[in-house]
Short mmCIF file of C-alpha atoms in Angstrom, two decimals:
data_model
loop_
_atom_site.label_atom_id
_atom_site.label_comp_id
_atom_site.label_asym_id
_atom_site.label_seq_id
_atom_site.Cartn_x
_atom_site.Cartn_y
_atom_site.Cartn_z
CA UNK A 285 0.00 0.00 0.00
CA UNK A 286 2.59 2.68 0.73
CA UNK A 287 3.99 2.03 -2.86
CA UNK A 288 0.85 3.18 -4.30
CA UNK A 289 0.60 6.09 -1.74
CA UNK A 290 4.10 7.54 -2.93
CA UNK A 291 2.61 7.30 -6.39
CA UNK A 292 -0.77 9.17 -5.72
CA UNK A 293 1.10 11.66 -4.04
CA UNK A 294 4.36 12.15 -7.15
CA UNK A 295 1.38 12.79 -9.35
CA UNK A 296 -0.90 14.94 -7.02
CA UNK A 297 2.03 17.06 -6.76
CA UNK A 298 1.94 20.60 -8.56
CA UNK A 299 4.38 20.97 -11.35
CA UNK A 300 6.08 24.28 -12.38
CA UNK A 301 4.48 25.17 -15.75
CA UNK A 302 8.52 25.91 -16.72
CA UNK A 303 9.32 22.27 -16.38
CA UNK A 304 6.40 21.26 -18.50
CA UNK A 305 6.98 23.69 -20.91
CA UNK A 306 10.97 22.35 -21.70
CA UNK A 307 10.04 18.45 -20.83
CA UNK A 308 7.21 18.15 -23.32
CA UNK A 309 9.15 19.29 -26.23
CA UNK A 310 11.86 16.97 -25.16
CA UNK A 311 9.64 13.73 -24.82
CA UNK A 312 7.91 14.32 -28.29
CA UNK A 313 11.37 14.41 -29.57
CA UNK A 314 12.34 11.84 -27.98
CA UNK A 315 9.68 9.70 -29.17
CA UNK A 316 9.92 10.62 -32.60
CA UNK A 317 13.69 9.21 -32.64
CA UNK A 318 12.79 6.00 -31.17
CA UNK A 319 9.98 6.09 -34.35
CA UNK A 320 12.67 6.72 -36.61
CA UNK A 321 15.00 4.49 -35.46
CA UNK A 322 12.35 1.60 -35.14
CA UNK A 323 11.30 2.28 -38.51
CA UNK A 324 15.06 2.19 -40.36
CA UNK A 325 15.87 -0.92 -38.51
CA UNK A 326 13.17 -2.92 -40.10
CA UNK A 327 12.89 -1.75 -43.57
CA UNK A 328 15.34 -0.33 -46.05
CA UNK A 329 13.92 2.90 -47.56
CA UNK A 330 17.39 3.93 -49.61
CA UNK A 331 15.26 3.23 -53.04
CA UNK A 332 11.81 2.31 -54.13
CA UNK A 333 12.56 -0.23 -56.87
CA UNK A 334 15.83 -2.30 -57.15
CA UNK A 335 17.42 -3.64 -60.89
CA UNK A 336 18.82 -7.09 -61.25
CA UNK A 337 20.52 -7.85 -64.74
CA UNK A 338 19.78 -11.11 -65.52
CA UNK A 339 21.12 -12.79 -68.64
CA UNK A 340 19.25 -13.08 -71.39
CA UNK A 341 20.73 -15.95 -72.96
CA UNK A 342 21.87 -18.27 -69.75
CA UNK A 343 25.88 -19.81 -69.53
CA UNK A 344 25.10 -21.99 -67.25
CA UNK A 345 24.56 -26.07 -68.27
CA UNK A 346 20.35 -25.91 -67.44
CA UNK A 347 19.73 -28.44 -69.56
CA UNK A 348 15.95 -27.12 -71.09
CA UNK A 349 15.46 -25.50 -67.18
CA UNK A 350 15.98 -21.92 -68.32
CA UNK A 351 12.15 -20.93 -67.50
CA UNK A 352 11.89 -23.19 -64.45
CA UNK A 353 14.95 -21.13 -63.27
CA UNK A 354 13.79 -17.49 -64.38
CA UNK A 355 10.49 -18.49 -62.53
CA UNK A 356 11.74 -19.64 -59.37
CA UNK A 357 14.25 -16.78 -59.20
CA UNK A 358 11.87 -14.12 -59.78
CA UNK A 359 9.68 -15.76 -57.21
CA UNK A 360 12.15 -15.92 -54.90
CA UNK A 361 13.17 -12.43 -54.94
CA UNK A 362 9.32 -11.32 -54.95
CA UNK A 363 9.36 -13.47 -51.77
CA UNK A 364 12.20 -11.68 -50.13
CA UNK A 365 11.47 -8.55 -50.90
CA UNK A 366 8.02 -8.30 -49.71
CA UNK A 367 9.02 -8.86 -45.99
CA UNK A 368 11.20 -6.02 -46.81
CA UNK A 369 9.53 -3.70 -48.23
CA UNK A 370 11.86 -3.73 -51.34
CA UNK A 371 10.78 -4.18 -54.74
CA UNK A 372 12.93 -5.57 -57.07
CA UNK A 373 13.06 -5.14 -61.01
CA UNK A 374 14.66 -7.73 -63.89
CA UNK A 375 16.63 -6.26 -66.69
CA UNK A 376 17.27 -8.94 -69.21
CA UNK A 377 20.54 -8.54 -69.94
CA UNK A 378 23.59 -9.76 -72.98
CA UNK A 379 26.03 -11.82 -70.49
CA UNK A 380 28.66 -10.50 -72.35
CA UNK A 381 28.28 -6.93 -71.01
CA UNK A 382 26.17 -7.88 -67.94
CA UNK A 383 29.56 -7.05 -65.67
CA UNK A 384 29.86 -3.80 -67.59
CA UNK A 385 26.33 -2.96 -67.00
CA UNK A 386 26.76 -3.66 -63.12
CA UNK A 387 30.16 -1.65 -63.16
CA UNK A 388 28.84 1.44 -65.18
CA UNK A 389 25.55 1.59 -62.48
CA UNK A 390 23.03 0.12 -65.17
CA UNK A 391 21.45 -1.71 -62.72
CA UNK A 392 21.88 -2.53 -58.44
CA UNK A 393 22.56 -6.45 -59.11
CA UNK A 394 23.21 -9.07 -61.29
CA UNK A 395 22.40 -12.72 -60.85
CA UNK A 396 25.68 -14.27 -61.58
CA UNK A 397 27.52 -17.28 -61.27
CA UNK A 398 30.96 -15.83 -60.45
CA UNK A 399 32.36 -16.97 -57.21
CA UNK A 400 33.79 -15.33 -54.74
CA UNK A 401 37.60 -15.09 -54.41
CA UNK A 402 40.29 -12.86 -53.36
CA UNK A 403 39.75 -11.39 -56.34
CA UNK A 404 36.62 -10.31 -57.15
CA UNK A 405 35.89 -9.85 -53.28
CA UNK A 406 38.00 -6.40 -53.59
CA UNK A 407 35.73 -5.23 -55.90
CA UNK A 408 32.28 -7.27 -55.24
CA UNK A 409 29.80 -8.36 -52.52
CA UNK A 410 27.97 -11.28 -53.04
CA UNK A 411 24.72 -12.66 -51.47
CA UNK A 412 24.76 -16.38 -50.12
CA UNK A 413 24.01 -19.13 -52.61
CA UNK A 414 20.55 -18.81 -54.57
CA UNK A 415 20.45 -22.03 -56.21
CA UNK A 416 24.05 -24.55 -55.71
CA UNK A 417 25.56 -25.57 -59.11
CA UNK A 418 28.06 -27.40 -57.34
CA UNK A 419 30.01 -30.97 -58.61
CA UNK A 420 28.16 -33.54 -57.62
CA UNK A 421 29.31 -37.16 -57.59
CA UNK A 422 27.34 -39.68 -59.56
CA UNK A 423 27.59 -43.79 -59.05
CA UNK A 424 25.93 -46.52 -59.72
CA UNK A 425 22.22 -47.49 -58.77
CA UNK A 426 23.29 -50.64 -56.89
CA UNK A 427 26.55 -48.76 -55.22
CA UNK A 428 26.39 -48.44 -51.57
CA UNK A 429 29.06 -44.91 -51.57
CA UNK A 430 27.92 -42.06 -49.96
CA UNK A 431 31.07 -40.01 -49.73
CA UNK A 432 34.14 -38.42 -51.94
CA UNK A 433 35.97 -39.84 -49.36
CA UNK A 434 34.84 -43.50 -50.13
CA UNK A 435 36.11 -42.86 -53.48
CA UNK A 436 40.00 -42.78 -52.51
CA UNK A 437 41.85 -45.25 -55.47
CA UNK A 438 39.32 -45.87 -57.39
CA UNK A 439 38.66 -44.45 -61.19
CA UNK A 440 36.36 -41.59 -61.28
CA UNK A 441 35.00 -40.48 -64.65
CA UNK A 442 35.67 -36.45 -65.00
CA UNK A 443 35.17 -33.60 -67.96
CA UNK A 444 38.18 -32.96 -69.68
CA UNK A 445 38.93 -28.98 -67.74
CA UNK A 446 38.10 -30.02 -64.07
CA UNK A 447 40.17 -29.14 -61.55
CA UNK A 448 40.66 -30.16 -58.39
CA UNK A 449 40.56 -26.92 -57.06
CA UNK A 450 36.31 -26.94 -57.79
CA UNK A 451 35.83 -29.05 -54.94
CA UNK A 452 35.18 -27.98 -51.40
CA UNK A 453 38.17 -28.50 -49.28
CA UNK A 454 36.98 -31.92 -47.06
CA UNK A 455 38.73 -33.71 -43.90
CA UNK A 456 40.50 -36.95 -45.27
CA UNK A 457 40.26 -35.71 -48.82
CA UNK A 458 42.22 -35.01 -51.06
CA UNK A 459 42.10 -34.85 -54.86
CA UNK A 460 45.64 -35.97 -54.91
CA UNK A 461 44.25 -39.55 -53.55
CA UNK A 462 41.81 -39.89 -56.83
CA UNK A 463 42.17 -41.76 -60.13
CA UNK A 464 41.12 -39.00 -62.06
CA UNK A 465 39.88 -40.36 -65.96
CA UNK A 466 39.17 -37.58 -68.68
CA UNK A 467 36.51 -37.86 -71.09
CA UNK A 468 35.70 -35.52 -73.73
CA UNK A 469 31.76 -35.41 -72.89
CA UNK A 470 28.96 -36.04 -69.60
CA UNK A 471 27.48 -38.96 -72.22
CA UNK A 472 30.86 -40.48 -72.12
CA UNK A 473 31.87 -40.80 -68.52
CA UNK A 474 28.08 -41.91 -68.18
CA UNK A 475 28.33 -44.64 -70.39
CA UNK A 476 32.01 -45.77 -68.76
CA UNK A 477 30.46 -45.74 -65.58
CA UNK A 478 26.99 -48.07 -66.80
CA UNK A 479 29.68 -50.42 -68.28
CA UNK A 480 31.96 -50.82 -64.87
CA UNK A 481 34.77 -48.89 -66.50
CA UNK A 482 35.17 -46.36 -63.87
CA UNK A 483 33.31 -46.48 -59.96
CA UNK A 484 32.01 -42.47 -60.20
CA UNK A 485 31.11 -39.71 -62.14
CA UNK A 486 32.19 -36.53 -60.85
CA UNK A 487 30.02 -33.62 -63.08
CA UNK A 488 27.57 -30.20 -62.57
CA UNK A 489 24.48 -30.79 -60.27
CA UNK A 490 21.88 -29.40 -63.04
CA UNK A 491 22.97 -32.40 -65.91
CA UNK A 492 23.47 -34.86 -63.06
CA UNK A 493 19.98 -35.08 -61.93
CA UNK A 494 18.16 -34.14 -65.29
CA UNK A 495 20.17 -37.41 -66.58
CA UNK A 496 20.03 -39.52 -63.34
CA UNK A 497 16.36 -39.13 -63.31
CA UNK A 498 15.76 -39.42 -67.20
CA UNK A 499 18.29 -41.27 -69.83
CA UNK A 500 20.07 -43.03 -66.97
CA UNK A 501 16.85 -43.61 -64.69
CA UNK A 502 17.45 -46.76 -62.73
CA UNK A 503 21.31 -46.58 -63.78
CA UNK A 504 22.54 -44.04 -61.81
CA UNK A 505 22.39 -41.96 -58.65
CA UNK A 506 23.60 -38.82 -57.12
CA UNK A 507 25.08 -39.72 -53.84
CA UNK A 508 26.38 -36.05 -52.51
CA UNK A 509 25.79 -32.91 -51.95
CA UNK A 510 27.68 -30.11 -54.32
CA UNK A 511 30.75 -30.50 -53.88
CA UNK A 512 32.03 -27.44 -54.64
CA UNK A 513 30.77 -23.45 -53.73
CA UNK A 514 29.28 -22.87 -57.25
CA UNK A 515 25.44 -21.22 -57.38
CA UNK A 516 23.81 -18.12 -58.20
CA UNK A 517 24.16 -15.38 -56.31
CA UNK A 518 23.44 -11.75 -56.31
CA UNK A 519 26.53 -9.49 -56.39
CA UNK A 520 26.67 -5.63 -56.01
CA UNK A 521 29.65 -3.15 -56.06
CA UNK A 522 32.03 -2.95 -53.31
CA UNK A 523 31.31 -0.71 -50.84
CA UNK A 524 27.95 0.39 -51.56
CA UNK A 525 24.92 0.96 -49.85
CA UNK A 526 23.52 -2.23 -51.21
CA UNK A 527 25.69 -4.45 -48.75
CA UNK A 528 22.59 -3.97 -46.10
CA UNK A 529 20.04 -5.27 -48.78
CA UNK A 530 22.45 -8.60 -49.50
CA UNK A 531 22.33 -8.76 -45.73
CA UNK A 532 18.24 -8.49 -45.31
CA UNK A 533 18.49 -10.81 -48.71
CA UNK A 534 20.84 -13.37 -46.74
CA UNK A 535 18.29 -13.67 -43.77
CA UNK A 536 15.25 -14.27 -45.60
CA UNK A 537 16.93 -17.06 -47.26
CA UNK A 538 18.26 -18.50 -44.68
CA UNK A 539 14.54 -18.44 -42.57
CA UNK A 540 12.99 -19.75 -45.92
CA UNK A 541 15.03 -22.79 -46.65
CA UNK A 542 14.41 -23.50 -42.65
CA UNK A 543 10.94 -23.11 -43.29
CA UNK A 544 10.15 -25.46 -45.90
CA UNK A 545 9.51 -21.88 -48.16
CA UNK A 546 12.46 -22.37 -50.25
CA UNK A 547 11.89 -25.85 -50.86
CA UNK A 548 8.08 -25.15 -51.80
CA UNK A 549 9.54 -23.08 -54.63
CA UNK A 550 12.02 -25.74 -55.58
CA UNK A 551 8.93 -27.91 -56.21
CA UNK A 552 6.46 -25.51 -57.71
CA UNK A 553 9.22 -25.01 -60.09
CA UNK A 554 9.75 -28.64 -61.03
CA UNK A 555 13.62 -28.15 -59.87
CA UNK A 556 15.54 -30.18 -57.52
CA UNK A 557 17.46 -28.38 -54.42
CA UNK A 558 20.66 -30.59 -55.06
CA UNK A 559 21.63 -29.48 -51.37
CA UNK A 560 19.04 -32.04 -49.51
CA UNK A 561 17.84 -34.33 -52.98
CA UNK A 562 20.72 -36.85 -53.06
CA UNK A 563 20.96 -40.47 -52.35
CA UNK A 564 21.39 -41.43 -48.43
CA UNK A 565 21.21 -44.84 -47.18
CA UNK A 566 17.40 -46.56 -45.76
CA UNK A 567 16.81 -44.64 -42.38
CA UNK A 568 19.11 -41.78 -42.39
CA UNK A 569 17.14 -38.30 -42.61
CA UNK A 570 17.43 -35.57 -44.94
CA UNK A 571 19.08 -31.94 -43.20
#
């Protein structure tokens, strides 16, 4: 009870109209900063509308995809950008001046598949991984592998310009410990591998599954994730405002492939999210 009498009493109090007159002004201010700052930490209100260059023509091996793929990434993007508030615009784009386009300020982003490296990090930032391209590796149907690792000594079938250096640094492997074979195309190394010429097919995530799942059904099966760090990704100048939107970009992916969101659109768009689709043995779950 005394609490509340100390209270009745603060407020019954009479208050010098000098003090009200300088602390009103200072709580409306006040308030109007925490408004402000509420308001810029949950929405990015730089630009209205933000420009992707996209290629027109695609350089990437999609295998009769390219409209599942301009779909889902449009989606996607939609997706993200409504939680943001951002709105984001496709420029269809030559991919032989796309890189000029994003260097001269034609547009914010481009959907690319360069990687990051030492190099292009001083003069790019790049979202996480839209969609993996990776190396996969491919064995056959009856073949109980579920690793590189498993792989060490035995002939694996590989396209004639891989290099070790594609694949992910992994403990206990080493591309050194592989019996690398070269063939000159995917149908060849496919066919060595039906016939029990070589034990794996090491080859792009997009061709692997279109061809485990339609020439080679029953033959064949992927077995890994990517092995390597190749995807789309949205990249942006160095140093620009636009690192915050890769960040907001970055979360929203990462809630939405926790959500089963991400994987909706995978399926919607009749792709196949070669991060969580490959072969595991009876009883062991998916990530």
């Amino acid at each position: 009870m005394a609490i509340f009498k100390k209270i009745k009493k603060f407020f019954s109090r009479k208050v010098p109209l000098k003090y009200f007159l300088w602390g009103f002004p200072l709580l409306v201010l006040f308030g109007i900063f925490l408004l402000v700052k509420s308001c810029s930490s949950s929405h990015i209100n730089h630009k209205p509308i933000y420009y992707i260059g996209r290629e027109n023509v695609w350089q990437i091996e999609l295998l009769g995809r390219e409209r599942s793929f301009i779909a889902f990434t449009t989606e996607l993007l939609a997706t993200i950008g409504a939680e943001h508030h951002i709105r984001f615009e496709w420029i269809e784009t030559n991919p032989s001046y796309i890189l000029d386009g994003l260097d001269q300020g034609n547009y914010d982003f481009i959907l690319s598949s360069m990687r990051p490296n030492p190099i292009t990090l001083q003069h790019y930032d790049f979202s996480d991984i839209l969609f993996n391209l990776g190396f996969v590796l491919i064995v056959r149907e009856d073949a109980q592998v579920t690793s590189l690792s498993q792989m060490k000594g035995q002939p694996i079938g590989v396209p004639y310009g891989f290099g070790g250096g594609s694949l992910i640094a992994m403990p206990g492997t080493s591309i050194y410990d592989m019996n690398l074979v070269y063939y000159n195309s995917t149908n060849e190394a496919l066919e060595e591998l039906t016939n029990d010429h070589v034990d794996g097919v090491i080859m792009k995530a997009i061709p692997a599954y279109t061809l485990s799942k339609g020439l080679y059904a029953g033959k064949i099966k992927v077995v890994t994730a990517p092995l390597s760090d190749e995807g789309l990704r949205l990249v942006a100048l160095k140093h620009s405002e636009l690192e915050e939107v890769i960040k907001l970009i970055n979360e929203s992916l990462e809630k939405m492939q926790k959500d089963g969101r991400y994987e909706a659109l995978i399926a919607k768009w009749t792709l196949i999210d070669p991060r969580s689709q490959f072969w595991r043995p009876n009883g062991e779950k998916r990530p």
